PDB file of C-alpha atoms in Angstrom:
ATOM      1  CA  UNK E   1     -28.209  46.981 -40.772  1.00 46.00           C
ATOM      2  CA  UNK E   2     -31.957  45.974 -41.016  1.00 49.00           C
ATOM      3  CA  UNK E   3     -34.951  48.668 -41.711  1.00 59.00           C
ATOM      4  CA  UNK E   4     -35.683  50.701 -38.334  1.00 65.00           C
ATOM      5  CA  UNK E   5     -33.402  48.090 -36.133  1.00 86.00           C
ATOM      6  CA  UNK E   6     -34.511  49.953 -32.744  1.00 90.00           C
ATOM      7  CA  UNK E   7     -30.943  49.845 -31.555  1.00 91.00           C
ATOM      8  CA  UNK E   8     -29.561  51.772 -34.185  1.00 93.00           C
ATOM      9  CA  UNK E   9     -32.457  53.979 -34.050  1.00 94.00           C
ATOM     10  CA  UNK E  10     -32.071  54.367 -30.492  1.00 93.00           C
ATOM     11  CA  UNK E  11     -28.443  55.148 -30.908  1.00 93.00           C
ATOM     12  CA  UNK E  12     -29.084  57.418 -33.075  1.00 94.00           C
ATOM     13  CA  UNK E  13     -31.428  59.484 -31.426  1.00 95.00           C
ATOM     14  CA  UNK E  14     -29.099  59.665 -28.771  1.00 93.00           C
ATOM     15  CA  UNK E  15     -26.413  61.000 -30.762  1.00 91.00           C
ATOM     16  CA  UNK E  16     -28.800  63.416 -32.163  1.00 93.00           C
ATOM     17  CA  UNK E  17     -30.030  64.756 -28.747  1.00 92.00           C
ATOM     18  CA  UNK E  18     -26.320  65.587 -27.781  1.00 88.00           C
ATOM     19  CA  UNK E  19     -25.232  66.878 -31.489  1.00 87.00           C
ATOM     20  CA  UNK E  20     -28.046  69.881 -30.671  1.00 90.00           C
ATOM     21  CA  UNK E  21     -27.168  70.136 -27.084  1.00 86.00           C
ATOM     22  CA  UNK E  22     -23.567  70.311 -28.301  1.00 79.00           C
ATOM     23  CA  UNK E  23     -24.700  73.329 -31.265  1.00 83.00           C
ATOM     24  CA  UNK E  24     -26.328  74.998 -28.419  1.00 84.00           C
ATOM     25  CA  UNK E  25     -23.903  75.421 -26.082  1.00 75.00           C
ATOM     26  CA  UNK E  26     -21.331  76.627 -28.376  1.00 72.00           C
ATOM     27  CA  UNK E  27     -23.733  79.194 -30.067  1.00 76.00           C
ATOM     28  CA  UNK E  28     -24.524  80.292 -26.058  1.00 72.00           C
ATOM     29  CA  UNK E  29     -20.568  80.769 -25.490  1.00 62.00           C
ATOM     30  CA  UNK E  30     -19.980  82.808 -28.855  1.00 59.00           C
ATOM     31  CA  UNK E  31     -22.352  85.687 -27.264  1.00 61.00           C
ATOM     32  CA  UNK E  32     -24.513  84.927 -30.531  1.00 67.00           C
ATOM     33  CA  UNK E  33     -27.956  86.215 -30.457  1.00 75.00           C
ATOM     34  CA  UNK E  34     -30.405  83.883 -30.492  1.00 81.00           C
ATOM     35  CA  UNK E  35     -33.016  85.736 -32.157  1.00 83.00           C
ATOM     36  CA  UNK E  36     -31.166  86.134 -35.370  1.00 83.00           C
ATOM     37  CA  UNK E  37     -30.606  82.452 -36.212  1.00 88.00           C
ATOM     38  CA  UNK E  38     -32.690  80.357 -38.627  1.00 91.00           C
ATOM     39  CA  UNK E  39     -31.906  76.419 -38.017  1.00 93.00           C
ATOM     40  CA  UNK E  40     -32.099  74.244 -40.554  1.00 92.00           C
ATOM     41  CA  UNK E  41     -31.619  70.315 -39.969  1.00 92.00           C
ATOM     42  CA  UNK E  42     -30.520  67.506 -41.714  1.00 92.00           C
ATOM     43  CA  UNK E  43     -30.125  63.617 -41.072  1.00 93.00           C
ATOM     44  CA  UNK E  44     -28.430  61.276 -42.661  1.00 91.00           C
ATOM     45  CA  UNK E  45     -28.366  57.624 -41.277  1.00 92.00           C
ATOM     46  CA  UNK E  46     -28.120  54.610 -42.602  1.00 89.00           C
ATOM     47  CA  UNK E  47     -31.013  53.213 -42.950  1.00 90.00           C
ATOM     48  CA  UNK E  48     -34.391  54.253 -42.794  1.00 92.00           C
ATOM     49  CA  UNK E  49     -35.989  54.769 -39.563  1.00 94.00           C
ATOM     50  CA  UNK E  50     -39.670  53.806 -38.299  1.00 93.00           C
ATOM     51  CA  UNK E  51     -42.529  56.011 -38.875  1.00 91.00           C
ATOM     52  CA  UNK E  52     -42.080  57.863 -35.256  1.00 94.00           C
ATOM     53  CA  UNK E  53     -38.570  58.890 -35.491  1.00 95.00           C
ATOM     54  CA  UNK E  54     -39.161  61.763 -37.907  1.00 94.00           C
ATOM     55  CA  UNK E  55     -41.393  62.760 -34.525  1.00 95.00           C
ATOM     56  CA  UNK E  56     -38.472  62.714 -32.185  1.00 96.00           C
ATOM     57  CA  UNK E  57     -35.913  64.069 -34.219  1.00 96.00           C
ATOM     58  CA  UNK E  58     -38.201  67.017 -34.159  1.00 96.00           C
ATOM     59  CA  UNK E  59     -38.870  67.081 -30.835  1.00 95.00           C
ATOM     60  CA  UNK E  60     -35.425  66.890 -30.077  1.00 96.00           C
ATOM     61  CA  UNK E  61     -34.381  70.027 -31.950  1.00 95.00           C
ATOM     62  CA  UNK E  62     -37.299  72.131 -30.732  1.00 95.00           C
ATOM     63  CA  UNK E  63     -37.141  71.123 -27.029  1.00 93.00           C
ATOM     64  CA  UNK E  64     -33.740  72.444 -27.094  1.00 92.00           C
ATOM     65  CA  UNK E  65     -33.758  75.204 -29.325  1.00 93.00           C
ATOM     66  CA  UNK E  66     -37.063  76.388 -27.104  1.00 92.00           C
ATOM     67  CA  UNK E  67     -35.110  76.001 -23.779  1.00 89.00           C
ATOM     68  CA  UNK E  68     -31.097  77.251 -24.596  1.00 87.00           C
ATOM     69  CA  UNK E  69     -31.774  79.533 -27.673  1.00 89.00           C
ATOM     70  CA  UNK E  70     -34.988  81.945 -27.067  1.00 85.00           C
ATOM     71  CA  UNK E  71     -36.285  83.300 -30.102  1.00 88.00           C
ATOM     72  CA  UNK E  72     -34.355  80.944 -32.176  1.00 91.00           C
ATOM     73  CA  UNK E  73     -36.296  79.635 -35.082  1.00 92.00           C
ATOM     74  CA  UNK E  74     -35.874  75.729 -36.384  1.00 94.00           C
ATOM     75  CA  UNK E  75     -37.123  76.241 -40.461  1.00 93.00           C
ATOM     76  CA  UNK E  76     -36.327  72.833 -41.805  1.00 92.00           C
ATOM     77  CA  UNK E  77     -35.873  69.429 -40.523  1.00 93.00           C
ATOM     78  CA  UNK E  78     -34.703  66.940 -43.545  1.00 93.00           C
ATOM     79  CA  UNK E  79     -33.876  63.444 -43.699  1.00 93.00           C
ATOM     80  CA  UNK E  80     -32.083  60.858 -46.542  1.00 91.00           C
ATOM     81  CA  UNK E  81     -30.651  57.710 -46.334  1.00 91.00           C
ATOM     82  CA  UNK E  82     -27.515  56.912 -47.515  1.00 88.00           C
ATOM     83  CA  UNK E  83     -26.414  52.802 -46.834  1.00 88.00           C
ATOM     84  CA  UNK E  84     -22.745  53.109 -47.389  1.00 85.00           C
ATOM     85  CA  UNK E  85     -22.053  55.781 -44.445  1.00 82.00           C
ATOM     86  CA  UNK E  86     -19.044  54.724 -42.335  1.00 83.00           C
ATOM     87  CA  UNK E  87     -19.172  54.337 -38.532  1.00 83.00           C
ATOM     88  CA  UNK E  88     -20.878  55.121 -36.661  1.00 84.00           C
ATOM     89  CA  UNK E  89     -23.768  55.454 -39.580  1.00 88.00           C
ATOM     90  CA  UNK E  90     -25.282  58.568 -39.347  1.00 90.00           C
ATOM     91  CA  UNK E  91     -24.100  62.203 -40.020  1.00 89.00           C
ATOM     92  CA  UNK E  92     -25.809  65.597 -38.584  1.00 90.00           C
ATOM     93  CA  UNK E  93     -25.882  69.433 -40.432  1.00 87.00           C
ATOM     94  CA  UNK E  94     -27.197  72.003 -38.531  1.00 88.00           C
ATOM     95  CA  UNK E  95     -26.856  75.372 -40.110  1.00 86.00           C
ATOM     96  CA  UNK E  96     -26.087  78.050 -39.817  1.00 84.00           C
ATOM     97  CA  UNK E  97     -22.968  76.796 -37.884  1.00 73.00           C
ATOM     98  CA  UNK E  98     -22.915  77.545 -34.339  1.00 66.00           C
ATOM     99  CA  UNK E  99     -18.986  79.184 -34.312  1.00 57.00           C
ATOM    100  CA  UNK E 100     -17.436  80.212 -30.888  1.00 47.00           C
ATOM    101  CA  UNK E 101     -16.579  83.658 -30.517  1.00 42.00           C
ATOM    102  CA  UNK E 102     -14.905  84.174 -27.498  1.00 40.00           C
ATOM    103  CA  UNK E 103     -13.007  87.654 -28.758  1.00 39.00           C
ATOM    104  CA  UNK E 104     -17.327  88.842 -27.824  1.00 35.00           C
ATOM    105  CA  UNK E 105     -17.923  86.733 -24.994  1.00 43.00           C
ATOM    106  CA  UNK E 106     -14.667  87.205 -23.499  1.00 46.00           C
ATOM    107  CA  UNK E 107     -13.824  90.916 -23.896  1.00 43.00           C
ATOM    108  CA  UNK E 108     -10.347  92.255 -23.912  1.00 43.00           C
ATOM    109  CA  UNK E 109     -10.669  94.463 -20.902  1.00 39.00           C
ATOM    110  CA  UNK E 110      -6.920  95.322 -19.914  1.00 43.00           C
ATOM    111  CA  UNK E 111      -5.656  98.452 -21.382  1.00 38.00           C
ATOM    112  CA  UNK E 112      -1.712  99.047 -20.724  1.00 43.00           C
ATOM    113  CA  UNK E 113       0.919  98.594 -23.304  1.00 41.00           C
ATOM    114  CA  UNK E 114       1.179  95.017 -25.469  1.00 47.00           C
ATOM    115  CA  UNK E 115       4.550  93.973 -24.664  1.00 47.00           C
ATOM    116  CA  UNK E 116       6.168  91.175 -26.821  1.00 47.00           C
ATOM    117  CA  UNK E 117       7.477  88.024 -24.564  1.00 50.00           C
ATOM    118  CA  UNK E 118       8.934  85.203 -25.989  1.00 51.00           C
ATOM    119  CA  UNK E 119       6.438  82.528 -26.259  1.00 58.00           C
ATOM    120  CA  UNK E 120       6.569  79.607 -23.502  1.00 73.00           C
ATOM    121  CA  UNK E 121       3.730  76.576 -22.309  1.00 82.00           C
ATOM    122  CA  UNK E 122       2.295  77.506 -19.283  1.00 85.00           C
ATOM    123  CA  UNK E 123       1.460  74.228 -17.401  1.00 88.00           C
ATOM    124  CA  UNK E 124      -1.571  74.904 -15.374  1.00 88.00           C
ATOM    125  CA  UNK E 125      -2.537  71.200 -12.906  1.00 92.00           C
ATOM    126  CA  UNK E 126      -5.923  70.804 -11.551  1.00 92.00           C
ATOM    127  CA  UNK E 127      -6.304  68.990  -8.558  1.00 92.00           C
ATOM    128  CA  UNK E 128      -9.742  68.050  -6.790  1.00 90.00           C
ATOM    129  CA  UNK E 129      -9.374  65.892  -3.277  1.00 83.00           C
ATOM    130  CA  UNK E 130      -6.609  63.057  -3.063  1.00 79.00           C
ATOM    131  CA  UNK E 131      -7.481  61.427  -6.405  1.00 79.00           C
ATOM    132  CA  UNK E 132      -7.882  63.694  -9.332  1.00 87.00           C
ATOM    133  CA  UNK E 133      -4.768  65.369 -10.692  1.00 89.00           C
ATOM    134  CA  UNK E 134      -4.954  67.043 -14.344  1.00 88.00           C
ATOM    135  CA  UNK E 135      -2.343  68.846 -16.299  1.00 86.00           C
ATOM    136  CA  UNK E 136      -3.096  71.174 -18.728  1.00 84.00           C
ATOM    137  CA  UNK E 137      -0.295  72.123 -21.530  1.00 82.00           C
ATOM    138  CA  UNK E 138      -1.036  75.954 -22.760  1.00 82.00           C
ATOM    139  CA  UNK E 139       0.483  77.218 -25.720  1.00 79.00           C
ATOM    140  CA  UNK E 140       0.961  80.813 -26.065  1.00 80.00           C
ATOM    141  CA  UNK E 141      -1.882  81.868 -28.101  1.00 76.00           C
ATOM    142  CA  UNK E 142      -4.280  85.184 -28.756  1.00 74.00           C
ATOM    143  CA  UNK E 143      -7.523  83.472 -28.379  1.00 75.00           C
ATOM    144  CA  UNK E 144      -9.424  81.591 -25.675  1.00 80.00           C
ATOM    145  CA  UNK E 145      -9.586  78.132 -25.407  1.00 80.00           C
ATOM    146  CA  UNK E 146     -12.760  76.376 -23.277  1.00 84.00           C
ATOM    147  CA  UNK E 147     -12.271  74.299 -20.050  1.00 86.00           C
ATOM    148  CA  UNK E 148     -14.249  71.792 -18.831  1.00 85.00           C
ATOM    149  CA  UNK E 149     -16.578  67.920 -19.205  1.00 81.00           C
ATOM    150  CA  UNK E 150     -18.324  67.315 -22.147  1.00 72.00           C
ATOM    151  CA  UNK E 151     -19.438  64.238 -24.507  1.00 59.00           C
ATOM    152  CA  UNK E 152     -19.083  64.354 -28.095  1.00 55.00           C
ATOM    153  CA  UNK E 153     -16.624  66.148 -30.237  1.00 50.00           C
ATOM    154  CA  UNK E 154     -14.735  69.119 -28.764  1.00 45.00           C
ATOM    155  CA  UNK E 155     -14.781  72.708 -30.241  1.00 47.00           C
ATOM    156  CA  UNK E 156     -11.380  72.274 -31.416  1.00 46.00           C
ATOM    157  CA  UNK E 157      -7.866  71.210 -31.099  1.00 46.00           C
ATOM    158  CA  UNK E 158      -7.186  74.141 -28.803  1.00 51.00           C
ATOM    159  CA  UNK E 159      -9.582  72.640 -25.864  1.00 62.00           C
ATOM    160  CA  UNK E 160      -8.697  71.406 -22.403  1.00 76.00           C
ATOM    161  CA  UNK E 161     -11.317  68.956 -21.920  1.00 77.00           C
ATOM    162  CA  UNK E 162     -11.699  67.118 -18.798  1.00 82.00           C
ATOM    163  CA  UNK E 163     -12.077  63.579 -18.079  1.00 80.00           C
ATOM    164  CA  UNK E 164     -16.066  62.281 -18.250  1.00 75.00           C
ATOM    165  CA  UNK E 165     -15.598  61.015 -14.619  1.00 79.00           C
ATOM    166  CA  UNK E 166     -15.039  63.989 -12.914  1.00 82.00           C
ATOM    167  CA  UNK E 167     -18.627  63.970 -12.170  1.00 83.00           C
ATOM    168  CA  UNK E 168     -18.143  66.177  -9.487  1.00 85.00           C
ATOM    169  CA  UNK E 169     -17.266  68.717 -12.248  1.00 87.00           C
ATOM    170  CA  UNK E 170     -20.576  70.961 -13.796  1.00 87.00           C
ATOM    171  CA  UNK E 171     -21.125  69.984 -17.716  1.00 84.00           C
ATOM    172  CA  UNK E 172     -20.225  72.301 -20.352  1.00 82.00           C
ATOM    173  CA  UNK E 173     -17.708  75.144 -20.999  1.00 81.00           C
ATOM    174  CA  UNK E 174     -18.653  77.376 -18.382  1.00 86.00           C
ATOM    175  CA  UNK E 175     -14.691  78.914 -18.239  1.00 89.00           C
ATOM    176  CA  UNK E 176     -12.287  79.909 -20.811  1.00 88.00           C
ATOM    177  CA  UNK E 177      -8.490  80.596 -20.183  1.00 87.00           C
ATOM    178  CA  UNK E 178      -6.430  82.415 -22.494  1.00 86.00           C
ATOM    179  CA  UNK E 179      -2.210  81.929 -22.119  1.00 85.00           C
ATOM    180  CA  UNK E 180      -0.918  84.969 -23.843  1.00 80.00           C
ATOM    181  CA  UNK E 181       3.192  84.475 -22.855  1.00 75.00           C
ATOM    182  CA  UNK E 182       2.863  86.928 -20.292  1.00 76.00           C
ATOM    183  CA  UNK E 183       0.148  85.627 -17.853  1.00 85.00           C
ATOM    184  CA  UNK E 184      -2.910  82.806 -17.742  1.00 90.00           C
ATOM    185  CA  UNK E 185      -6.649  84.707 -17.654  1.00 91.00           C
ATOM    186  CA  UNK E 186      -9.692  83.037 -16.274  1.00 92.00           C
ATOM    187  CA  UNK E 187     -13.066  84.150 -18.098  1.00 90.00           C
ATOM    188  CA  UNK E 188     -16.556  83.547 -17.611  1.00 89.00           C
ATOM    189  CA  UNK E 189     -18.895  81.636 -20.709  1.00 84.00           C
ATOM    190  CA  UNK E 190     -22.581  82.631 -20.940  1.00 79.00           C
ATOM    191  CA  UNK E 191     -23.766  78.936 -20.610  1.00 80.00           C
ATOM    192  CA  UNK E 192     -25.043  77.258 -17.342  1.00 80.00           C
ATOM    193  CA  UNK E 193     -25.745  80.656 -16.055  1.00 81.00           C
ATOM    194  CA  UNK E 194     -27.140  78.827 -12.415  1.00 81.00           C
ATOM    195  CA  UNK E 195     -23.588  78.068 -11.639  1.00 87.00           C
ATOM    196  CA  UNK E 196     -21.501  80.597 -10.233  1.00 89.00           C
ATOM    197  CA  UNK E 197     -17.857  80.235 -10.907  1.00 92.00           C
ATOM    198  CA  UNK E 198     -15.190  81.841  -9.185  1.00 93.00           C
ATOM    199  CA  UNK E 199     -11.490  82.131  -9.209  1.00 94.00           C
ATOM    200  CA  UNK E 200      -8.940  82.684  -6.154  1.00 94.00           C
ATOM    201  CA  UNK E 201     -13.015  83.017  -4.155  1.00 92.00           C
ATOM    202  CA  UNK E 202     -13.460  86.206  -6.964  1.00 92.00           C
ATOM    203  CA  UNK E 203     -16.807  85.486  -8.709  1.00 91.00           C
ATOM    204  CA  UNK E 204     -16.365  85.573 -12.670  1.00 89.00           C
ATOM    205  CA  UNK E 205     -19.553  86.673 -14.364  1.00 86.00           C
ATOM    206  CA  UNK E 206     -19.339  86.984 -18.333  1.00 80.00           C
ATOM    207  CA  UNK E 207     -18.891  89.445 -19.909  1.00 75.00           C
ATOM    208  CA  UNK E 208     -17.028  90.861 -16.486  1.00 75.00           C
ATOM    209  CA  UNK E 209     -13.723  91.518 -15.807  1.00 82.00           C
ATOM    210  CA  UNK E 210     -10.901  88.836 -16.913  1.00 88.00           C
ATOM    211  CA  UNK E 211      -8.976  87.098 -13.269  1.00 92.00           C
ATOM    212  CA  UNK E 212      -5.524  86.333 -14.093  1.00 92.00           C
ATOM    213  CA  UNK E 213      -4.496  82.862 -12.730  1.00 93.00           C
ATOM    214  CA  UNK E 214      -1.584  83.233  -9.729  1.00 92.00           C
ATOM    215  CA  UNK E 215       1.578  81.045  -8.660  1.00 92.00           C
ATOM    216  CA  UNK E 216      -2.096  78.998  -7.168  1.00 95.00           C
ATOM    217  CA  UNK E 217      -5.059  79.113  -6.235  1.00 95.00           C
ATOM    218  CA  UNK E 218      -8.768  77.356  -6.705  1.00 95.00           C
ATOM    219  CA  UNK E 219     -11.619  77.103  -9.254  1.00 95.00           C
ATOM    220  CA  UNK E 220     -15.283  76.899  -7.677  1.00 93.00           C
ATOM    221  CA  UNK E 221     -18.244  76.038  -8.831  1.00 92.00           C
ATOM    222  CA  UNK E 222     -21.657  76.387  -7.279  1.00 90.00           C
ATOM    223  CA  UNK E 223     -25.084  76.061  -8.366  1.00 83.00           C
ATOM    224  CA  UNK E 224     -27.168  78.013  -5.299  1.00 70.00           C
ATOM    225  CA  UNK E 225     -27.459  74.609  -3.696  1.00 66.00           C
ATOM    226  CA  UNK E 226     -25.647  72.743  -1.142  1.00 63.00           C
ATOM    227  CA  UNK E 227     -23.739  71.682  -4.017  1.00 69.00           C
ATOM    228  CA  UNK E 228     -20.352  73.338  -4.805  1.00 84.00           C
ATOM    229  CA  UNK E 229     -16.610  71.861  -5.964  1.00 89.00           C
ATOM    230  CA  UNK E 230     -13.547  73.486  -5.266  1.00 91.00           C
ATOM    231  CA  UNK E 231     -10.624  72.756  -7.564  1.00 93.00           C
ATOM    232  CA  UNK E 232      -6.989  73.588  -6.448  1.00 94.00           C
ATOM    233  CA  UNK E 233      -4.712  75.063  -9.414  1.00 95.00           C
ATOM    234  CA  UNK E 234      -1.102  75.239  -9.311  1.00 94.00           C
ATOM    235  CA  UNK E 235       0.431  77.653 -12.386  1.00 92.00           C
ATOM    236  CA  UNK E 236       4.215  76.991 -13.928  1.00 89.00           C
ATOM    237  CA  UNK E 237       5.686  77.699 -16.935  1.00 80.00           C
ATOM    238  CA  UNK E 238       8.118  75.725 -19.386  1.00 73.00           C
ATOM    239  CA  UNK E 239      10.764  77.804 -18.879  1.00 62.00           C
ATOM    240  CA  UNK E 240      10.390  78.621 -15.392  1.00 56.00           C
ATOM    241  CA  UNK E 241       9.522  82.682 -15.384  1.00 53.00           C
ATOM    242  CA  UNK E 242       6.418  81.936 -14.009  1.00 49.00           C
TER     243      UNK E 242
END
């Protein structure tokens, strides 16, 4: 790899601008507050970059951090340079670590009696129009795990993550469903507030009430446009008590 190749550079940079889009989101869906977080940087690539990246990688980071994380402070933006990185050559820290919390986001708001059920996958398919058809396999689990399109790395394991041409789709994790052996529950994220979601035509606001997926039913999204998508769900479990 030669000294500031602009390709790599550019690559780079473009990995960078969705590693920080990717920390804010997440740090927006754990109900973190903003205002308490101290950012520090670092990049690592490969080789060293031209004079003017140092430039964009901070005008990545503050651009961001300025727009999705209000009162947010970046501290310290470091670079080094490290030629035997594997693929793809470059490695990003941003501390402190953004760490989903949906047990805040997503409050536990039903109150009756706990009441142990053996433990069974709840198969929930997503259909939009004639042509998209997605199945997602739920484990029985106590914590939330985020639907939706994204690029780059997910969360976690635990993610339903949908295909990168469903364009029709809004980016990000705007819902969480949680699969607790008794019932599926639809809740609301904090990110891409200009999008209303709603289940069953029931909006879902965060930090609202939890909607409990039926037999089926639909997902919407609309952004106060023209603009809206209506996805068709259809709920079954493994062992058929569903």
């Amino acid at each position: 790899m030669s000294t500031a190749d602009p390709h790599y550079e550019r690559g780079v940079l473009d990995a960078f601008r969705r590693a920080v889009e990717r920390y804010c989101t997440i740090v927006n869906a754990g109900g973190l507050d903003p205002g308490s977080l101290r950012i520090s940087v670092s990049v690592l690539t490969l080789a060293p970059m031209s004079r003017e990246f140092g430039g964009k990688v901070h005008r990545i980071i503050n651009q961001h951090v300025d727009a999705q994380l209000p009162r947010a402070r970046v501290v310290s933006v470091g670079f080094a340079v490290d030629p035997a990185l594997p693929e793809p050559g470059h490695v990003f820290l941003i501390q402190p670590p953004a760490l989903p919390a949906p047990k805040q986001t997503l409050p536990l708001t039903r109150a009756e009696p706990q009441v142990h059920v053996a433990p069974a996958t709840a198969h929930l398919t997503l259909r939009y129009g004639a042509d998209f058809r997605w199945v997602c396999h739920l484990a029985s689990a106590p914590g939330w795990v985020p639907l939706g399109r994204w690029t780059g790395r997910a969360i976690r394991d635990a993610s339903v993550r949908l295909p990168e041409y469903a364009t029709f789709l809004p980016r990000g994790e705007l819902l969480y469903l949680r699969h607790d052996g008794r019932r599926v529950e639809f809740a609301r994220s904090r990110i891409r507030p200009d999008y209303l979601v709603t289940i069953d035509g029931v909006p879902l606001h965060a930090g609202g009430h939890l909607i409990q997926a039926g037999a089926a039913g639909s997902i919407g999204y609309a952004d106060g446009t023209t603009s809206s998508t209506l996805l068709d769900y259809h709920l079954a479990w493994e062992d058929g008590h569903g």
